[in-house]
Amino acid sequence: MYDYLIQNARVLDGSGAPAFQADVALQGGAIAAVGHLEAASAAHVIDAAGRYLTPGFIDVHRHGDGAIFLPDFGRPELAQGLTTILNGNCGLSLAPVRGAYQEALLQYLAPIVGGLPEGLDVSSLGAYQRQLRAIPLRLNTGMLVGMGTLRACVTGFEDRDLTDEEYYRLHHLLENALADGAAGISLGLGYAPECFYDTDGLIRALAPLRRSGVTVAVHMRQEGDGVVEALREMLTVARALETPVQISHLKAIGKRNWRSAVPEMLALLEDARREGLDITCDVYPYPAGSTQLIHVLPPEFQAGGMEALTAALRDPERRAQMRRRMETAQDFENISLLVGFENIRPTSLQQPKNKRFEGMTVPEIAASQGKDPYDALFDLLASEHCAASMIDTITHEEDVDAIVRAPFAGIISDATYPMGGLMHRRVFGTCTRILETYVRKRGILTLPDAVRKLTRLPADRFGLQGKGRVEAGADADLCLFDLENIHETDTWLAPEQLAQGMDYVFVNGVPAIAEGRFTDARNGRVL
Ligand SMILES: [Zn+2]
């Protein structure tokens, strides 16, 4: 007697193979049998009536480290079929945060990870995971450990080389985090403090990972004019470390890089893979990204953290320096020069007097106050103490399509969880957008391949055992749906809309969605 028997399904097993007709039996949180199970009996029988049954979707790139402690966390994720997520990306994990720079670091992380719940102990990854295990989770959750967070624990946001003793402490923190069960390591080389490494310093910082098999997910040093160089740097790092490397949210920012940098990078990745390097990438299926608003500023002004940056934004001389750099410089990710202020929209502003600016472009904000765009931006950031986010339209759809098609490219959301204000659509719609737009409407991917990119590919990349497959013995994380009913309802101006079309979503053998409705089951595990 099984717990569940799903009869007459079109099974996509996550491998990319075509669908096959089968019954699937679940028992004790695992898949017990796949095949023709007419004689089987079960406590619950579901007639799939030819609908697709796939592994639960996996998003290895979210930023819900703090938000996961909120009571509603997981609903937008489940509605699009996600059963497993990894947080702690882009070098910015919420744990371990400790030492003299703790306050500065938490202030820096808050707009990305959804704040810090009252009383949460984030002094080690082990402590963080223990508290996560103590709350009922809707879906399976794992953590990458951010190298930016580790460096900030050791030296704060200082722009200098580390001493031997500091490398020693950094390696100690890294080894502890791996022992505490990190699912991988993340880098945020475009952000302070990791942007202060040169390539040799970075390789030295990552030395404990050499030949470890631990996957390193990297937000590269540049994603605009310097993006191809930044990829070459990561090929050097991958060669030196001999451990799997995944380029996070591969893209080319800025009109002058569109349709040239991405084809070049995909060719570089193919060559490197042929050479035997274990390097892959992932992509979010939108032309706009989202991160902290401070990342439009030259990164050297972030040395010293948010307090120092806020002071600089209030100092006429330093403002003038910042502005001169932003008007011409190409040696950093100069987003306003690359895409124009008209493509940058500040979001999640905390000060009541600034609320009206949420979702407006920088020139619109400037015009509404009779200011110049630089002054409007600097004043806004200063009055928010730099704790604001943005949604920035940065990439070309053709480039996104090319990466989505690459066989070694996974699909991720890069979902950030700002505290209030306008969210990015990708929090609500990424997997649904892949199925509805990229498979059904535009035919960029076949359904088996899309399902592979949402399941088996990320599971194997990050060593998530038992995930990403429909086969006996695998974890019973499953989605059941009719492709025709999959529908993304979120929009840029009204992003907080749950995706439609999932009839059943099983998490460890228990339906979190049944007959299209949330069951309120909380059967997720900490990975
Ligand atoms: Zn990133």
Coordinates of C-alpha atoms and ligand atoms in Angstrom, one line a residue:
M1 CA 0.0 0.0 0.0
Y2 CA 1.6 3.3 -1.2
D3 CA 0.9 6.7 0.2
Y4 CA 0.1 8.1 -3.3
L5 CA -0.4 6.6 -6.7
I6 CA -0.4 9.0 -9.6
Q7 CA -1.9 7.1 -12.6
N8 CA -1.6 7.7 -16.2
A9 CA 0.9 10.5 -16.3
R10 CA 3.1 11.8 -19.1
V11 CA 6.4 11.6 -17.2
L12 CA 9.3 13.9 -18.0
D13 CA 12.1 12.4 -15.8
G14 CA 14.4 15.5 -15.8
S15 CA 17.0 13.9 -18.1
G16 CA 15.8 15.8 -21.2
A17 CA 14.3 12.6 -22.7
P18 CA 10.9 12.7 -24.2
A19 CA 7.8 12.1 -22.0
F20 CA 6.7 8.5 -21.4
Q21 CA 3.4 7.2 -20.1
A22 CA 3.6 5.8 -16.6
D23 CA 2.1 5.5 -13.1
V24 CA 4.2 6.8 -10.2
A25 CA 3.9 5.5 -6.6
L26 CA 5.1 7.5 -3.6
Q27 CA 5.9 6.1 -0.2
G28 CA 7.5 7.8 2.8
G29 CA 8.7 10.9 1.0
A30 CA 10.4 9.0 -1.8
I31 CA 9.4 7.8 -5.2
A32 CA 8.7 4.1 -4.7
A33 CA 8.0 2.9 -8.2
V34 CA 7.6 4.2 -11.8
G35 CA 6.0 2.0 -14.4
H36 CA 2.7 0.3 -15.1
L37 CA 1.2 -0.1 -11.7
E38 CA -2.4 -1.1 -12.4
A39 CA -2.4 -3.6 -9.5
A40 CA -1.0 -1.2 -6.9
S41 CA -3.1 0.2 -4.1
A42 CA -2.5 3.5 -2.3
A43 CA -4.1 5.7 0.3
H44 CA -4.6 8.4 -2.3
V45 CA -5.0 7.9 -6.0
I46 CA -4.6 10.7 -8.4
D47 CA -5.7 10.3 -12.1
A48 CA -3.2 12.4 -14.0
A49 CA -5.2 12.0 -17.2
G50 CA -2.3 12.5 -19.4
R51 CA -0.9 15.6 -17.7
Y52 CA 2.8 16.1 -17.3
L53 CA 4.5 14.8 -14.2
T54 CA 8.0 16.3 -13.7
P55 CA 10.6 16.5 -10.9
G56 CA 10.0 19.6 -8.7
F57 CA 11.7 22.6 -10.0
I58 CA 15.0 23.8 -8.5
D59 CA 16.2 27.4 -8.3
V60 CA 19.9 27.5 -7.3
H61 CA 20.0 31.3 -7.3
R62 CA 17.7 33.1 -4.8
H63 CA 18.4 35.6 -2.1
G64 CA 15.8 34.7 0.4
D65 CA 18.2 34.2 3.3
G66 CA 16.3 36.5 5.6
A67 CA 12.9 36.4 3.9
I68 CA 12.6 32.6 4.4
F69 CA 11.8 33.3 8.1
L70 CA 8.6 35.2 7.1
P71 CA 5.4 33.3 7.5
D72 CA 4.3 33.5 3.9
F73 CA 7.6 32.6 2.4
G74 CA 7.3 29.8 -0.2
R75 CA 3.9 30.5 -1.7
P76 CA 5.2 32.4 -4.8
E77 CA 7.8 29.7 -5.2
L78 CA 5.5 26.7 -4.9
A79 CA 2.9 28.3 -7.3
Q80 CA 5.5 28.2 -10.1
G81 CA 6.5 24.6 -9.2
L82 CA 9.6 25.2 -7.2
T83 CA 10.3 22.6 -4.5
T84 CA 14.0 23.3 -3.8
I85 CA 15.9 26.6 -3.6
L86 CA 19.4 27.7 -2.8
N87 CA 20.0 31.0 -1.1
G88 CA 23.2 32.8 -0.2
N89 CA 24.2 33.9 -3.7
C90 CA 26.4 36.6 -5.3
G91 CA 28.9 36.4 -2.4
L92 CA 26.2 37.8 -0.1
S93 CA 25.0 35.1 2.3
L94 CA 23.4 36.1 5.6
A95 CA 25.6 33.7 7.5
P96 CA 28.2 33.6 8.9
V97 CA 28.1 37.2 10.0
R98 CA 30.3 37.9 13.0
G99 CA 33.1 40.1 14.3
A100 CA 33.7 43.8 14.3
Y101 CA 32.1 44.5 11.0
Q102 CA 28.8 42.7 11.8
E103 CA 26.6 45.8 11.9
A104 CA 28.0 47.2 8.6
L105 CA 27.6 43.9 6.9
L106 CA 24.0 43.3 8.0
Q107 CA 23.1 46.8 6.9
Y108 CA 24.6 46.0 3.5
L109 CA 22.8 42.6 3.1
A110 CA 19.3 43.6 4.3
P111 CA 17.9 45.1 1.1
I112 CA 18.8 41.9 -0.8
V113 CA 18.0 39.1 1.5
G114 CA 14.8 40.5 3.0
G115 CA 16.1 41.8 6.3
L116 CA 17.2 40.1 9.5
P117 CA 14.5 38.5 11.7
E118 CA 14.6 39.7 15.3
G119 CA 16.9 37.7 17.4
L120 CA 18.2 35.5 14.6
D121 CA 21.7 34.1 15.3
V122 CA 23.7 34.4 12.1
S123 CA 27.2 34.0 13.6
S124 CA 27.8 30.7 11.9
L125 CA 26.2 28.8 9.0
G126 CA 25.5 26.0 11.5
A127 CA 23.5 28.3 13.8
Y128 CA 21.6 29.7 10.9
Q129 CA 20.7 26.2 9.6
R130 CA 19.6 25.1 13.1
Q131 CA 17.1 28.0 13.3
L132 CA 15.9 27.2 9.8
R133 CA 15.3 23.6 10.8
A134 CA 13.2 24.8 13.8
I135 CA 10.6 26.5 11.5
P136 CA 8.2 24.6 9.3
L137 CA 9.4 25.2 5.7
R138 CA 7.1 25.0 2.6
L139 CA 10.0 23.9 0.4
N140 CA 13.5 22.4 0.5
T141 CA 16.2 25.0 1.1
G142 CA 19.9 25.0 1.0
M143 CA 22.6 27.7 1.4
L144 CA 25.6 28.7 -0.5
V145 CA 28.2 30.6 1.6
G146 CA 29.2 34.0 0.2
M147 CA 32.8 34.8 0.0
G148 CA 32.0 38.5 0.2
T149 CA 30.3 37.9 3.6
L150 CA 33.4 35.9 4.7
R151 CA 35.8 38.6 3.6
A152 CA 33.7 41.3 5.3
C153 CA 33.8 39.3 8.5
V154 CA 37.6 39.5 8.4
T155 CA 38.4 43.0 7.0
G156 CA 35.1 44.8 6.6
F157 CA 34.8 46.8 3.4
E158 CA 38.4 47.9 3.2
D159 CA 40.0 48.3 -0.2
R160 CA 43.4 46.6 0.2
D161 CA 45.2 43.2 0.0
L162 CA 44.7 40.8 2.8
T163 CA 47.6 39.9 5.1
D164 CA 48.7 36.3 5.6
E165 CA 47.0 36.2 8.9
E166 CA 43.7 37.5 7.3
Y167 CA 43.9 34.8 4.6
Y168 CA 44.3 32.3 7.4
R169 CA 41.2 33.5 9.2
L170 CA 39.3 33.6 5.9
H171 CA 40.2 30.0 5.1
H172 CA 39.2 29.0 8.6
L173 CA 35.7 30.6 8.1
L174 CA 35.4 28.9 4.7
E175 CA 36.3 25.5 6.0
N176 CA 33.8 25.9 8.9
A177 CA 31.0 26.9 6.5
L178 CA 31.7 23.8 4.4
A179 CA 31.7 21.6 7.5
D180 CA 28.3 23.2 8.5
G181 CA 26.8 22.0 5.2
A182 CA 27.1 24.7 2.7
A183 CA 25.8 23.5 -0.7
G184 CA 28.4 25.5 -2.5
I185 CA 30.3 28.8 -2.5
S186 CA 29.2 32.0 -4.1
L187 CA 31.2 35.0 -5.3
G188 CA 30.1 38.6 -5.9
L189 CA 33.1 40.1 -7.6
G190 CA 31.2 43.1 -8.9
Y191 CA 30.4 44.1 -5.3
A192 CA 32.4 45.4 -2.3
P193 CA 34.4 43.9 -0.7
E194 CA 35.2 41.2 -3.2
C195 CA 35.8 43.7 -6.0
F196 CA 39.0 44.6 -4.0
Y197 CA 40.7 41.2 -4.9
D198 CA 42.9 40.9 -7.9
T199 CA 42.9 37.5 -9.6
D200 CA 45.8 36.1 -7.6
G201 CA 44.3 37.3 -4.4
L202 CA 41.0 35.7 -5.3
I203 CA 42.7 32.3 -6.1
R204 CA 44.5 32.5 -2.8
A205 CA 41.2 33.2 -1.0
L206 CA 39.6 30.2 -2.6
A207 CA 42.6 27.9 -2.0
P208 CA 40.8 25.5 0.3
L209 CA 38.4 24.6 -2.5
R210 CA 41.1 23.3 -4.8
R211 CA 40.0 19.9 -6.2
S212 CA 37.2 19.8 -3.6
G213 CA 34.4 19.2 -6.0
V214 CA 32.5 22.0 -4.3
T215 CA 30.7 24.2 -6.9
V216 CA 31.6 27.9 -7.0
A217 CA 28.8 30.1 -8.3
V218 CA 30.2 33.5 -9.4
H219 CA 28.7 36.9 -10.1
M220 CA 31.5 38.1 -12.2
R221 CA 33.6 41.2 -11.7
Q222 CA 32.0 42.9 -14.7
E223 CA 28.9 42.2 -16.8
G224 CA 29.2 45.2 -19.1
D225 CA 32.2 46.5 -21.1
G226 CA 34.5 44.2 -19.2
V227 CA 32.4 41.1 -19.2
V228 CA 34.4 39.0 -21.7
E229 CA 37.6 39.8 -19.7
A230 CA 35.8 38.9 -16.5
L231 CA 34.9 35.5 -18.0
R232 CA 38.5 34.9 -19.0
E233 CA 39.4 35.7 -15.4
M234 CA 37.0 33.0 -14.2
L235 CA 38.5 30.5 -16.7
T236 CA 41.9 31.2 -15.1
V237 CA 40.4 30.7 -11.6
A238 CA 38.6 27.5 -12.7
R239 CA 41.9 26.1 -14.1
A240 CA 43.7 27.0 -10.9
L241 CA 41.1 25.5 -8.6
E242 CA 40.1 22.4 -10.6
T243 CA 36.6 22.5 -9.0
P244 CA 33.3 23.1 -10.7
V245 CA 32.5 26.8 -11.6
Q246 CA 29.1 28.1 -12.5
I247 CA 28.9 31.6 -14.0
S248 CA 25.8 33.2 -12.3
H249 CA 23.2 35.1 -14.4
L250 CA 25.4 35.3 -17.5
K251 CA 24.6 38.5 -19.5
A252 CA 26.0 41.5 -21.3
I253 CA 24.9 44.9 -20.0
G254 CA 24.7 47.9 -22.2
K255 CA 23.7 48.5 -25.8
R256 CA 27.2 48.5 -27.2
N257 CA 27.8 45.0 -25.8
W258 CA 24.5 43.5 -26.9
R259 CA 24.6 40.7 -29.5
S260 CA 28.4 40.5 -29.4
A261 CA 29.7 39.7 -25.9
V262 CA 27.2 36.9 -25.3
P263 CA 28.0 34.9 -28.5
E264 CA 31.7 35.4 -27.7
M265 CA 31.3 34.2 -24.2
L266 CA 29.2 31.2 -25.1
A267 CA 32.0 30.2 -27.6
L268 CA 34.6 30.7 -24.9
L269 CA 32.6 28.5 -22.5
E270 CA 32.2 25.8 -25.2
D271 CA 36.0 25.8 -25.9
A272 CA 36.8 25.6 -22.2
R273 CA 34.4 22.7 -21.7
R274 CA 36.0 20.9 -24.6
E275 CA 39.4 21.5 -23.0
G276 CA 38.0 19.7 -19.9
L277 CA 37.2 22.6 -17.6
D278 CA 34.1 22.0 -15.5
I279 CA 32.4 25.3 -16.2
T280 CA 28.8 26.1 -16.8
C281 CA 26.4 29.1 -16.5
D282 CA 22.9 30.1 -15.7
V283 CA 20.5 32.9 -16.8
Y284 CA 17.3 34.6 -15.7
P285 CA 14.8 35.0 -18.5
Y286 CA 14.2 38.7 -18.2
P287 CA 15.8 41.8 -19.8
A288 CA 15.9 43.6 -16.4
G289 CA 17.8 42.8 -13.3
S290 CA 17.6 44.0 -9.7
T291 CA 20.1 44.7 -7.0
Q292 CA 21.1 47.4 -4.5
L293 CA 20.9 50.9 -6.0
I294 CA 24.4 51.7 -4.7
H295 CA 25.8 49.6 -7.5
V296 CA 25.4 52.4 -10.0
L297 CA 28.1 54.2 -8.1
P298 CA 31.9 53.7 -8.5
P299 CA 32.8 50.8 -6.2
E300 CA 35.8 52.5 -4.6
F301 CA 33.3 54.8 -2.7
Q302 CA 32.0 51.7 -0.9
A303 CA 35.2 51.2 0.9
G304 CA 34.3 51.8 4.5
G305 CA 30.7 50.5 4.1
M306 CA 27.3 52.3 3.9
E307 CA 28.0 54.9 6.5
A308 CA 31.1 56.1 4.7
L309 CA 29.2 56.0 1.4
T310 CA 26.3 58.0 2.8
A311 CA 28.8 60.6 4.1
A312 CA 30.4 60.8 0.7
L313 CA 27.0 61.3 -1.0
R314 CA 26.6 64.4 1.3
D315 CA 30.0 65.9 0.6
P316 CA 30.0 68.2 -2.5
E317 CA 33.5 67.5 -3.4
R318 CA 33.1 63.7 -3.3
R319 CA 29.8 63.9 -5.2
A320 CA 31.6 65.8 -7.9
Q321 CA 34.3 63.0 -8.1
M322 CA 31.6 60.3 -8.2
R323 CA 29.7 62.2 -10.9
R324 CA 32.9 62.6 -13.1
R325 CA 33.6 58.9 -12.8
M326 CA 30.0 57.9 -13.7
E327 CA 30.0 60.2 -16.7
T328 CA 32.9 58.5 -18.4
A329 CA 34.6 55.6 -16.6
Q330 CA 34.7 52.2 -18.1
D331 CA 36.9 50.4 -15.5
F332 CA 33.8 49.5 -13.3
E333 CA 30.3 48.3 -14.0
N334 CA 29.2 51.8 -14.9
I335 CA 25.5 50.9 -15.3
S336 CA 24.1 54.5 -15.8
L337 CA 26.6 55.0 -18.6
L338 CA 26.0 51.6 -20.1
V339 CA 22.2 51.7 -20.2
G340 CA 21.2 55.3 -19.4
F341 CA 19.4 56.6 -16.3
E342 CA 16.1 56.1 -18.1
N343 CA 16.5 52.4 -17.6
I344 CA 17.2 52.6 -13.9
R345 CA 14.2 52.6 -11.5
P346 CA 14.8 52.9 -7.7
T347 CA 12.6 50.5 -5.7
S348 CA 11.9 49.6 -2.1
L349 CA 12.6 53.0 -0.6
Q350 CA 12.1 53.2 3.2
Q351 CA 11.6 56.9 3.8
P352 CA 8.0 58.0 3.6
K353 CA 8.9 61.1 1.7
N354 CA 10.6 59.0 -1.0
K355 CA 7.8 56.4 -1.4
R356 CA 6.3 58.3 -4.4
F357 CA 9.5 57.7 -6.3
E358 CA 9.3 53.9 -6.2
G359 CA 9.2 52.5 -9.7
M360 CA 9.9 55.9 -11.4
T361 CA 13.0 56.2 -13.6
V362 CA 15.9 58.4 -12.3
P363 CA 15.1 61.2 -14.9
E364 CA 11.5 61.1 -13.9
I365 CA 12.4 61.5 -10.2
A366 CA 14.8 64.3 -11.2
A367 CA 12.2 66.1 -13.3
S368 CA 9.6 65.9 -10.6
Q369 CA 11.9 67.8 -8.3
G370 CA 13.5 70.1 -10.8
K371 CA 16.9 68.5 -10.2
D372 CA 19.6 67.2 -12.4
P373 CA 19.6 63.3 -12.5
Y374 CA 22.9 62.9 -10.7
D375 CA 21.8 65.2 -7.9
A376 CA 18.4 63.4 -7.7
L377 CA 20.1 60.0 -7.5
F378 CA 22.7 61.1 -4.9
D379 CA 20.1 62.9 -2.7
L380 CA 17.8 59.9 -2.8
L381 CA 20.6 57.5 -1.9
A382 CA 21.8 59.7 0.9
S383 CA 18.3 60.1 2.4
E384 CA 17.9 56.4 2.3
H385 CA 21.2 55.8 4.0
C386 CA 22.0 53.8 0.8
A387 CA 19.5 51.0 1.7
A388 CA 17.5 51.0 -1.5
S389 CA 17.1 48.6 -4.4
M390 CA 16.6 49.1 -8.1
I391 CA 15.2 47.4 -11.2
D392 CA 17.4 48.1 -14.1
T393 CA 16.7 47.2 -17.8
I394 CA 20.1 46.0 -19.0
T395 CA 20.1 43.2 -21.5
H396 CA 18.9 42.2 -25.0
E397 CA 16.3 39.5 -25.5
E398 CA 18.3 37.9 -28.2
D399 CA 21.2 37.4 -25.8
V400 CA 18.9 36.0 -23.1
D401 CA 17.5 33.5 -25.7
A402 CA 21.0 32.5 -26.8
I403 CA 22.0 31.6 -23.2
V404 CA 18.7 29.9 -22.5
R405 CA 19.3 27.6 -25.5
A406 CA 22.9 26.7 -24.5
P407 CA 22.8 23.1 -23.4
F408 CA 25.1 23.8 -20.3
A409 CA 23.0 26.8 -19.1
G410 CA 20.6 26.4 -16.2
I411 CA 17.7 28.6 -15.4
I412 CA 17.6 30.7 -12.3
S413 CA 15.6 33.6 -10.9
D414 CA 18.2 35.7 -9.0
A415 CA 15.1 36.6 -6.8
T416 CA 15.9 39.3 -4.3
Y417 CA 13.6 40.1 -1.4
P418 CA 13.6 43.8 -0.7
M419 CA 11.8 45.0 2.4
G420 CA 8.7 46.6 0.9
G421 CA 8.3 48.4 -2.4
L422 CA 8.3 47.1 -5.9
M423 CA 9.6 43.5 -6.3
H424 CA 11.0 42.0 -9.5
R425 CA 8.7 39.8 -11.4
R426 CA 11.2 36.9 -11.4
V427 CA 10.4 36.2 -7.7
F428 CA 6.9 35.1 -8.9
G429 CA 7.2 34.0 -12.4
T430 CA 10.6 32.6 -13.6
C431 CA 9.7 28.9 -14.0
T432 CA 6.2 29.8 -15.4
R433 CA 7.8 32.2 -17.9
I434 CA 10.1 29.5 -19.1
L435 CA 7.2 27.0 -19.6
E436 CA 4.7 29.5 -21.0
T437 CA 6.8 31.9 -23.0
Y438 CA 10.0 30.0 -23.9
V439 CA 8.4 26.6 -24.5
R440 CA 4.8 27.1 -25.5
K441 CA 4.7 30.5 -27.1
R442 CA 8.1 31.1 -28.6
G443 CA 9.5 27.5 -29.0
I444 CA 13.0 28.5 -27.8
L445 CA 13.2 25.3 -25.7
T446 CA 11.4 22.0 -26.0
L447 CA 9.5 21.0 -22.9
P448 CA 11.8 18.1 -22.0
D449 CA 14.8 20.4 -22.3
A450 CA 13.2 23.2 -20.2
V451 CA 12.3 20.6 -17.5
R452 CA 15.9 19.4 -17.6
K453 CA 17.2 22.9 -17.1
L454 CA 14.8 23.4 -14.2
T455 CA 15.5 20.1 -12.5
R456 CA 18.3 17.6 -13.3
L457 CA 20.8 20.1 -14.5
P458 CA 20.9 22.3 -11.3
A459 CA 20.5 19.2 -9.0
D460 CA 23.6 17.5 -10.5
R461 CA 25.5 20.8 -10.6
F462 CA 25.2 21.4 -6.9
G463 CA 25.2 17.8 -5.8
L464 CA 21.6 17.8 -4.6
Q465 CA 21.2 14.1 -4.1
G466 CA 17.8 12.6 -4.9
K467 CA 16.6 15.7 -6.6
G468 CA 15.8 16.5 -10.2
R469 CA 14.6 13.0 -11.3
V470 CA 11.5 10.9 -11.5
E471 CA 12.8 7.4 -10.7
A472 CA 12.5 4.9 -8.0
G473 CA 14.5 6.0 -4.9
A474 CA 14.5 9.7 -5.8
D475 CA 12.9 12.2 -3.4
A476 CA 9.2 12.7 -4.1
D477 CA 9.4 16.3 -5.2
L478 CA 7.1 16.5 -8.1
C479 CA 5.0 18.8 -10.3
L480 CA 1.8 17.8 -12.1
F481 CA 0.4 20.2 -14.7
D482 CA -1.2 20.7 -18.1
L483 CA 1.2 22.9 -20.2
E484 CA -1.8 24.7 -21.7
N485 CA -2.9 26.0 -18.3
I486 CA 0.5 27.3 -17.2
H487 CA 0.2 31.1 -17.0
E488 CA 2.3 33.9 -15.6
T489 CA 0.1 36.7 -14.2
D490 CA 2.7 39.0 -12.7
T491 CA 3.6 42.2 -14.5
W492 CA 6.4 44.8 -14.0
L493 CA 4.0 47.2 -12.3
A494 CA 2.0 44.5 -10.4
P495 CA 4.6 41.8 -9.8
E496 CA 3.1 40.2 -6.7
Q497 CA 0.8 37.8 -8.5
L498 CA 1.0 34.1 -8.0
A499 CA 1.7 31.9 -11.1
Q500 CA -1.2 29.7 -12.3
G501 CA -1.4 26.2 -13.7
M502 CA 0.3 23.8 -11.1
D503 CA -2.3 21.2 -10.3
Y504 CA -0.1 19.3 -7.8
V505 CA 3.2 20.2 -6.3
F506 CA 4.7 17.5 -4.0
V507 CA 7.4 18.3 -1.5
N508 CA 9.0 15.1 0.0
G509 CA 5.9 13.1 -0.8
V510 CA 3.3 15.5 0.5
P511 CA 1.2 17.8 -1.7
A512 CA 1.9 21.5 -1.0
I513 CA -0.5 22.2 -3.8
A514 CA -3.4 19.8 -4.5
E515 CA -6.0 20.4 -7.2
G516 CA -4.5 23.8 -7.8
R517 CA -4.8 25.0 -4.2
F518 CA -2.3 25.5 -1.4
T519 CA -2.7 22.7 1.2
D520 CA -0.6 24.6 3.8
A521 CA 1.6 21.5 4.2
R522 CA 5.1 22.5 5.3
N523 CA 7.2 19.5 4.5
G524 CA 10.3 21.1 3.2
R525 CA 13.8 20.2 4.5
V526 CA 17.0 22.0 5.1
L527 CA 19.5 20.6 2.7
Ligands
ZN1 ZN 24.4 38.4 -8.7

